[in-house]
PDB file of C-alpha atoms in Angstrom:
ATOM      1  CA  MET A 236     -50.998  28.161 -80.200  1.00  0.00           C
ATOM      2  CA  LEU A 237     -51.121  30.684 -77.358  1.00  0.00           C
ATOM      3  CA  THR A 238     -48.503  32.836 -79.082  1.00  0.00           C
ATOM      4  CA  ASP A 239     -51.223  33.647 -81.635  1.00  0.00           C
ATOM      5  CA  LEU A 240     -53.165  35.667 -79.047  1.00  0.00           C
ATOM      6  CA  PHE A 241     -52.460  38.802 -81.078  1.00  0.00           C
ATOM      7  CA  SER A 242     -51.890  39.412 -84.753  1.00  0.00           C
ATOM      8  CA  PRO A 243     -48.193  39.381 -85.729  1.00  0.00           C
ATOM      9  CA  SER A 244     -48.182  43.149 -86.316  1.00  0.00           C
ATOM     10  CA  VAL A 245     -49.735  43.916 -82.914  1.00  0.00           C
ATOM     11  CA  GLN A 246     -47.375  41.515 -81.133  1.00  0.00           C
ATOM     12  CA  HIS A 247     -44.390  43.022 -82.912  1.00  0.00           C
ATOM     13  CA  SER A 248     -45.448  46.552 -81.964  1.00  0.00           C
ATOM     14  CA  LEU A 249     -45.887  45.564 -78.304  1.00  0.00           C
ATOM     15  CA  ASP A 250     -42.465  43.909 -78.288  1.00  0.00           C
ATOM     16  CA  LEU A 251     -40.799  46.984 -79.780  1.00  0.00           C
ATOM     17  CA  ALA A 252     -42.506  49.271 -77.251  1.00  0.00           C
ATOM     18  CA  GLY A 253     -41.267  47.134 -74.354  1.00  0.00           C
ATOM     19  CA  ILE A 254     -37.767  46.934 -75.843  1.00  0.00           C
ATOM     20  CA  PHE A 255     -37.660  50.715 -76.240  1.00  0.00           C
ATOM     21  CA  VAL A 256     -38.545  51.584 -72.641  1.00  0.00           C
ATOM     22  CA  PHE A 257     -36.166  48.966 -71.237  1.00  0.00           C
ATOM     23  CA  ALA A 258     -33.413  50.331 -73.491  1.00  0.00           C
ATOM     24  CA  ILE A 259     -34.041  53.858 -72.198  1.00  0.00           C
ATOM     25  CA  SER A 260     -33.431  52.693 -68.629  1.00  0.00           C
ATOM     26  CA  GLY A 261     -30.195  51.002 -69.677  1.00  0.00           C
ATOM     27  CA  ALA A 262     -28.913  54.049 -71.522  1.00  0.00           C
ATOM     28  CA  LEU A 263     -29.785  56.319 -68.595  1.00  0.00           C
ATOM     29  CA  LEU A 264     -27.802  54.166 -66.185  1.00  0.00           C
ATOM     30  CA  ALA A 265     -24.850  54.351 -68.594  1.00  0.00           C
ATOM     31  CA  VAL A 266     -25.049  58.164 -68.502  1.00  0.00           C
ATOM     32  CA  ARG A 267     -25.067  58.153 -64.704  1.00  0.00           C
ATOM     33  CA  LYS A 268     -22.013  55.880 -64.789  1.00  0.00           C
ATOM     34  CA  ASN A 269     -20.272  58.248 -67.196  1.00  0.00           C
ATOM     35  CA  PHE A 270     -20.024  55.632 -69.957  1.00  0.00           C
ATOM     36  CA  ASP A 271     -19.242  56.683 -73.529  1.00  0.00           C
ATOM     37  CA  VAL A 272     -21.742  56.258 -76.368  1.00  0.00           C
ATOM     38  CA  PHE A 273     -20.610  52.687 -77.041  1.00  0.00           C
ATOM     39  CA  GLY A 274     -21.143  51.779 -73.391  1.00  0.00           C
ATOM     40  CA  MET A 275     -24.572  53.393 -73.550  1.00  0.00           C
ATOM     41  CA  ALA A 276     -25.482  51.297 -76.581  1.00  0.00           C
ATOM     42  CA  VAL A 277     -24.255  48.104 -74.925  1.00  0.00           C
ATOM     43  CA  LEU A 278     -26.278  48.697 -71.759  1.00  0.00           C
ATOM     44  CA  ALA A 279     -29.332  49.634 -73.808  1.00  0.00           C
ATOM     45  CA  GLU A 280     -29.097  46.471 -75.924  1.00  0.00           C
ATOM     46  CA  VAL A 281     -28.458  44.214 -72.939  1.00  0.00           C
ATOM     47  CA  THR A 282     -31.282  45.701 -70.872  1.00  0.00           C
ATOM     48  CA  ALA A 283     -33.784  45.501 -73.711  1.00  0.00           C
ATOM     49  CA  LEU A 284     -32.909  42.087 -75.138  1.00  0.00           C
ATOM     50  CA  GLY A 285     -31.169  40.161 -72.349  1.00  0.00           C
ATOM     51  CA  GLY A 286     -34.261  38.608 -70.781  1.00  0.00           C
ATOM     52  CA  GLY A 287     -35.758  37.481 -74.082  1.00  0.00           C
ATOM     53  CA  LEU A 288     -32.403  36.162 -75.270  1.00  0.00           C
ATOM     54  CA  PHE A 289     -32.023  34.076 -72.102  1.00  0.00           C
ATOM     55  CA  ARG A 290     -35.568  32.703 -72.499  1.00  0.00           C
ATOM     56  CA  ASP A 291     -35.095  31.775 -76.156  1.00  0.00           C
ATOM     57  CA  LEU A 292     -31.825  29.981 -75.459  1.00  0.00           C
ATOM     58  CA  ILE A 293     -33.394  27.989 -72.615  1.00  0.00           C
ATOM     59  CA  ILE A 294     -36.421  26.872 -74.652  1.00  0.00           C
ATOM     60  CA  GLY A 295     -34.397  26.200 -77.798  1.00  0.00           C
ATOM     61  CA  ALA A 296     -35.935  28.963 -79.906  1.00  0.00           C
ATOM     62  CA  VAL A 297     -32.783  29.494 -81.946  1.00  0.00           C
ATOM     63  CA  PRO A 298     -31.636  31.665 -83.431  1.00  0.00           C
ATOM     64  CA  PRO A 299     -33.220  33.972 -80.810  1.00  0.00           C
ATOM     65  CA  ALA A 300     -35.629  36.665 -81.975  1.00  0.00           C
ATOM     66  CA  ALA A 301     -33.040  39.296 -81.026  1.00  0.00           C
ATOM     67  CA  PHE A 302     -30.863  37.971 -83.878  1.00  0.00           C
ATOM     68  CA  THR A 303     -33.545  37.480 -86.503  1.00  0.00           C
ATOM     69  CA  ASP A 304     -35.501  40.739 -86.312  1.00  0.00           C
ATOM     70  CA  LEU A 305     -33.591  43.883 -87.246  1.00  0.00           C
ATOM     71  CA  GLY A 306     -36.139  46.046 -85.453  1.00  0.00           C
ATOM     72  CA  TYR A 307     -35.312  44.373 -82.144  1.00  0.00           C
ATOM     73  CA  PHE A 308     -31.657  45.245 -82.616  1.00  0.00           C
ATOM     74  CA  LEU A 309     -32.192  48.799 -83.870  1.00  0.00           C
ATOM     75  CA  MET A 310     -34.742  49.963 -81.297  1.00  0.00           C
ATOM     76  CA  PRO A 311     -32.193  50.067 -78.422  1.00  0.00           C
ATOM     77  CA  LEU A 312     -29.876  52.073 -80.675  1.00  0.00           C
ATOM     78  CA  VAL A 313     -32.673  54.588 -81.258  1.00  0.00           C
ATOM     79  CA  ALA A 314     -33.171  54.815 -77.499  1.00  0.00           C
ATOM     80  CA  THR A 315     -29.414  55.312 -77.075  1.00  0.00           C
ATOM     81  CA  LEU A 316     -29.367  58.241 -79.510  1.00  0.00           C
ATOM     82  CA  ILE A 317     -32.320  59.881 -77.758  1.00  0.00           C
ATOM     83  CA  VAL A 318     -30.651  59.593 -74.363  1.00  0.00           C
ATOM     84  CA  PHE A 319     -27.256  60.644 -75.770  1.00  0.00           C
ATOM     85  CA  PHE A 320     -28.584  63.967 -77.052  1.00  0.00           C
ATOM     86  CA  LEU A 321     -31.492  64.579 -74.676  1.00  0.00           C
ATOM     87  CA  HIS A 322     -30.526  62.877 -71.416  1.00  0.00           C
ATOM     88  CA  PRO A 323     -31.187  65.957 -69.223  1.00  0.00           C
ATOM     89  CA  GLU A 324     -34.730  66.077 -70.573  1.00  0.00           C
ATOM     90  CA  VAL A 325     -35.153  62.306 -70.254  1.00  0.00           C
ATOM     91  CA  GLU A 326     -33.880  62.424 -66.661  1.00  0.00           C
ATOM     92  CA  ARG A 327     -36.562  65.000 -65.885  1.00  0.00           C
ATOM     93  CA  ILE A 328     -39.262  62.599 -67.007  1.00  0.00           C
ATOM     94  CA  THR A 329     -37.811  59.624 -65.136  1.00  0.00           C
ATOM     95  CA  ARG A 330     -41.193  59.130 -63.494  1.00  0.00           C
ATOM     96  CA  ALA A 331     -42.854  58.759 -66.872  1.00  0.00           C
ATOM     97  CA  VAL A 332     -40.091  56.410 -68.016  1.00  0.00           C
ATOM     98  CA  GLY A 333     -40.753  54.343 -64.895  1.00  0.00           C
ATOM     99  CA  VAL A 334     -44.423  54.065 -65.844  1.00  0.00           C
ATOM    100  CA  PHE A 335     -43.532  52.795 -69.311  1.00  0.00           C
ATOM    101  CA  ASP A 336     -40.955  50.451 -67.801  1.00  0.00           C
ATOM    102  CA  ALA A 337     -43.707  49.019 -65.590  1.00  0.00           C
ATOM    103  CA  ALA A 338     -45.822  48.483 -68.692  1.00  0.00           C
ATOM    104  CA  GLY A 339     -42.933  46.663 -70.370  1.00  0.00           C
ATOM    105  CA  LEU A 340     -42.525  44.536 -67.251  1.00  0.00           C
ATOM    106  CA  GLY A 341     -46.165  43.467 -67.449  1.00  0.00           C
ATOM    107  CA  LEU A 342     -46.017  42.711 -71.157  1.00  0.00           C
ATOM    108  CA  PHE A 343     -42.781  40.735 -71.037  1.00  0.00           C
ATOM    109  CA  CYS A 344     -43.610  38.588 -68.004  1.00  0.00           C
ATOM    110  CA  VAL A 345     -46.783  37.410 -69.744  1.00  0.00           C
ATOM    111  CA  SER A 346     -45.374  37.021 -73.261  1.00  0.00           C
ATOM    112  CA  GLY A 347     -42.390  35.126 -71.847  1.00  0.00           C
ATOM    113  CA  THR A 348     -44.677  32.750 -69.956  1.00  0.00           C
ATOM    114  CA  VAL A 349     -46.815  32.116 -73.027  1.00  0.00           C
ATOM    115  CA  LYS A 350     -43.847  31.495 -75.333  1.00  0.00           C
ATOM    116  CA  ALA A 351     -42.201  29.122 -72.860  1.00  0.00           C
ATOM    117  CA  TYR A 352     -45.439  27.162 -72.425  1.00  0.00           C
ATOM    118  CA  ASP A 353     -45.916  26.883 -76.169  1.00  0.00           C
ATOM    119  CA  ARG A 354     -42.424  25.391 -76.367  1.00  0.00           C
ATOM    120  CA  GLY A 355     -43.457  22.545 -74.101  1.00  0.00           C
ATOM    121  CA  LEU A 356     -42.480  23.707 -70.614  1.00  0.00           C
ATOM    122  CA  GLY A 357     -44.736  23.017 -67.652  1.00  0.00           C
ATOM    123  CA  LEU A 358     -46.672  25.895 -66.175  1.00  0.00           C
ATOM    124  CA  THR A 359     -44.347  26.418 -63.198  1.00  0.00           C
ATOM    125  CA  PHE A 360     -41.243  26.599 -65.354  1.00  0.00           C
ATOM    126  CA  ALA A 361     -43.039  28.662 -67.998  1.00  0.00           C
ATOM    127  CA  ALA A 362     -43.928  31.245 -65.348  1.00  0.00           C
ATOM    128  CA  THR A 363     -40.333  31.186 -64.109  1.00  0.00           C
ATOM    129  CA  LEU A 364     -39.077  31.974 -67.611  1.00  0.00           C
ATOM    130  CA  GLY A 365     -41.736  34.665 -67.887  1.00  0.00           C
ATOM    131  CA  LEU A 366     -40.203  36.282 -64.811  1.00  0.00           C
ATOM    132  CA  ALA A 367     -36.712  35.880 -66.269  1.00  0.00           C
ATOM    133  CA  THR A 368     -37.849  37.496 -69.524  1.00  0.00           C
ATOM    134  CA  ALA A 369     -39.114  40.540 -67.648  1.00  0.00           C
ATOM    135  CA  VAL A 370     -36.201  41.081 -65.253  1.00  0.00           C
ATOM    136  CA  GLY A 371     -33.232  39.336 -66.888  1.00  0.00           C
ATOM    137  CA  GLY A 372     -32.122  42.327 -68.931  1.00  0.00           C
ATOM    138  CA  GLY A 373     -32.091  44.562 -65.866  1.00  0.00           C
ATOM    139  CA  VAL A 374     -29.954  42.060 -63.965  1.00  0.00           C
ATOM    140  CA  LEU A 375     -27.396  41.936 -66.790  1.00  0.00           C
ATOM    141  CA  ARG A 376     -27.442  45.732 -67.025  1.00  0.00           C
ATOM    142  CA  ASP A 377     -26.632  46.148 -63.334  1.00  0.00           C
ATOM    143  CA  ILE A 378     -23.888  43.523 -63.429  1.00  0.00           C
ATOM    144  CA  LEU A 379     -22.197  45.205 -66.403  1.00  0.00           C
ATOM    145  CA  ALA A 380     -22.465  48.554 -64.592  1.00  0.00           C
ATOM    146  CA  HIS A 381     -20.801  47.051 -61.475  1.00  0.00           C
ATOM    147  CA  GLU A 382     -23.933  47.365 -59.343  1.00  0.00           C
ATOM    148  CA  VAL A 383     -25.792  44.885 -57.186  1.00  0.00           C
ATOM    149  CA  PRO A 384     -28.845  43.956 -59.310  1.00  0.00           C
ATOM    150  CA  SER A 385     -31.809  46.059 -58.264  1.00  0.00           C
ATOM    151  CA  LEU A 386     -34.100  43.101 -57.679  1.00  0.00           C
ATOM    152  CA  LEU A 387     -31.662  41.777 -55.023  1.00  0.00           C
ATOM    153  CA  ARG A 388     -31.488  45.014 -53.038  1.00  0.00           C
ATOM    154  CA  TRP A 389     -33.695  45.538 -50.011  1.00  0.00           C
ATOM    155  CA  ASP A 390     -33.685  49.322 -50.486  1.00  0.00           C
ATOM    156  CA  ARG A 391     -35.366  49.226 -53.913  1.00  0.00           C
ATOM    157  CA  ASP A 392     -39.082  49.184 -54.621  1.00  0.00           C
ATOM    158  CA  LEU A 393     -40.536  45.801 -55.545  1.00  0.00           C
ATOM    159  CA  TYR A 394     -39.707  44.900 -59.141  1.00  0.00           C
ATOM    160  CA  ALA A 395     -39.472  41.137 -59.508  1.00  0.00           C
ATOM    161  CA  VAL A 396     -42.559  40.468 -57.359  1.00  0.00           C
ATOM    162  CA  PRO A 397     -45.021  42.224 -59.725  1.00  0.00           C
ATOM    163  CA  ALA A 398     -43.538  40.298 -62.655  1.00  0.00           C
ATOM    164  CA  MET A 399     -43.777  37.085 -60.649  1.00  0.00           C
ATOM    165  CA  VAL A 400     -47.434  37.725 -59.899  1.00  0.00           C
ATOM    166  CA  GLY A 401     -48.208  38.557 -63.526  1.00  0.00           C
ATOM    167  CA  ALA A 402     -46.468  35.415 -64.780  1.00  0.00           C
ATOM    168  CA  ALA A 403     -48.235  33.260 -62.165  1.00  0.00           C
ATOM    169  CA  ILE A 404     -51.656  34.646 -63.132  1.00  0.00           C
ATOM    170  CA  ALA A 405     -50.909  34.000 -66.807  1.00  0.00           C
ATOM    171  CA  ALA A 406     -49.923  30.409 -65.979  1.00  0.00           C
ATOM    172  CA  LEU A 407     -53.128  29.853 -63.984  1.00  0.00           C
ATOM    173  CA  MET A 408     -55.216  31.269 -66.815  1.00  0.00           C
ATOM    174  CA  ILE A 409     -53.485  28.896 -69.233  1.00  0.00           C
ATOM    175  CA  ARG A 410     -54.207  26.035 -66.832  1.00  0.00           C
ATOM    176  CA  TYR A 411     -57.935  26.786 -66.849  1.00  0.00           C
ATOM    177  CA  HIS A 412     -58.049  27.607 -70.575  1.00  0.00           C
ATOM    178  CA  VAL A 413     -59.204  31.193 -70.127  1.00  0.00           C
ATOM    179  CA  LEU A 414     -56.221  33.032 -71.599  1.00  0.00           C
ATOM    180  CA  ASP A 415     -56.970  34.682 -74.929  1.00  0.00           C
ATOM    181  CA  GLY A 416     -56.390  38.061 -76.565  1.00  0.00           C
ATOM    182  CA  PRO A 417     -58.740  40.155 -74.373  1.00  0.00           C
ATOM    183  CA  THR A 418     -58.070  38.316 -71.099  1.00  0.00           C
ATOM    184  CA  THR A 419     -54.319  38.711 -71.516  1.00  0.00           C
ATOM    185  CA  ALA A 420     -54.904  42.207 -70.122  1.00  0.00           C
ATOM    186  CA  VAL A 421     -55.584  40.698 -66.668  1.00  0.00           C
ATOM    187  CA  PRO A 422     -52.035  39.509 -65.851  1.00  0.00           C
ATOM    188  CA  VAL A 423     -50.419  42.361 -67.785  1.00  0.00           C
ATOM    189  CA  VAL A 424     -52.398  45.045 -65.969  1.00  0.00           C
ATOM    190  CA  THR A 425     -51.984  43.298 -62.609  1.00  0.00           C
ATOM    191  CA  ALA A 426     -48.193  43.316 -62.902  1.00  0.00           C
ATOM    192  CA  PHE A 427     -48.269  46.898 -64.186  1.00  0.00           C
ATOM    193  CA  VAL A 428     -50.448  48.204 -61.355  1.00  0.00           C
ATOM    194  CA  LEU A 429     -48.486  46.333 -58.671  1.00  0.00           C
ATOM    195  CA  ARG A 430     -45.262  47.862 -59.943  1.00  0.00           C
ATOM    196  CA  LEU A 431     -46.791  51.360 -59.975  1.00  0.00           C
ATOM    197  CA  LEU A 432     -48.096  50.901 -56.421  1.00  0.00           C
ATOM    198  CA  ALA A 433     -44.674  49.668 -55.302  1.00  0.00           C
ATOM    199  CA  MET A 434     -43.076  52.773 -56.837  1.00  0.00           C
ATOM    200  CA  HIS A 435     -45.633  55.104 -55.249  1.00  0.00           C
ATOM    201  CA  TYR A 436     -45.695  53.583 -51.759  1.00  0.00           C
ATOM    202  CA  HIS A 437     -42.100  52.305 -51.802  1.00  0.00           C
ATOM    203  CA  TRP A 438     -43.099  48.739 -51.099  1.00  0.00           C
ATOM    204  CA  ARG A 439     -40.098  46.533 -50.365  1.00  0.00           C
ATOM    205  CA  ALA A 440     -39.577  42.878 -49.619  1.00  0.00           C
ATOM    206  CA  PRO A 441     -38.848  41.946 -45.980  1.00  0.00           C
ATOM    207  CA  ARG A 442     -35.355  41.052 -44.901  1.00  0.00           C
ATOM    208  CA  ALA A 443     -34.304  38.153 -42.660  1.00  0.00           C
ATOM    209  CA  TRP A 444     -36.529  37.626 -39.604  1.00  0.00           C
ATOM    210  CA  HIS A 445     -35.083  39.095 -36.377  1.00  0.00           C
ATOM    211  CA  ARG A 446     -32.116  40.430 -38.286  1.00  0.00           C
ATOM    212  CA  ARG A 447     -29.612  41.911 -35.805  1.00  0.00           C
ATOM    213  CA  SER A 448     -26.492  42.469 -37.900  1.00  0.00           C
ATOM    214  CA  ALA A 449     -24.339  45.309 -36.608  1.00  0.00           C
ATOM    215  CA  ALA A 450     -22.666  45.714 -39.980  1.00  0.00           C
ATOM    216  CA  ALA A 451     -23.177  48.987 -41.785  1.00  0.00           C
ATOM    217  CA  GLU A 452     -25.886  48.947 -44.433  1.00  0.00           C
ATOM    218  CA  GLU A 453     -24.633  48.773 -47.997  1.00  0.00           C
ATOM    219  CA  LEU A 454     -26.759  51.057 -50.112  1.00  0.00           C
TER     220      LEU A 454
END
């Protein structure tokens, strides 16, 4: 099976690393919204686990990994405690957090694609669930925080597109039977680098062609 690309211990460590950085972003948003510690924990858990939970429910992998592995549940709580006590310091390294978040994006879009394919989905739908795995938690986070999800806003750097590209490359590599442990780095790194470039150059998706709305922009 493709999910055996890495040893269980390596895969588990990669999952926990991605969960941690996603949880940090959720907890930081909760601080900016002036949420209490419970609200911080909720946003951290939702951001870190929401995408994977959605994927597992769709493909019938029940109970979802988020409810069978204690480490998956505890890691967002660790991130919450760090942000709770050290949020000024964490805010100062937001750039570094963004880099790790980009790494998590690359890892999750590929692992989600692989897991969905192994559960019998076609390549197109597997890649779609790979995208959902990577960005789903962030969408839920923004909705709970009463914000328009970042990936829907024209004034935010590209986020879903790098994950989409990474998932599509993973699907193509599965199609041509070239995806294995070492080559998994290709889609992961591609999504990671695209996200970093989007952050650095502020790449954004185009809006409607010949848009002439006189309405005030909603930022």
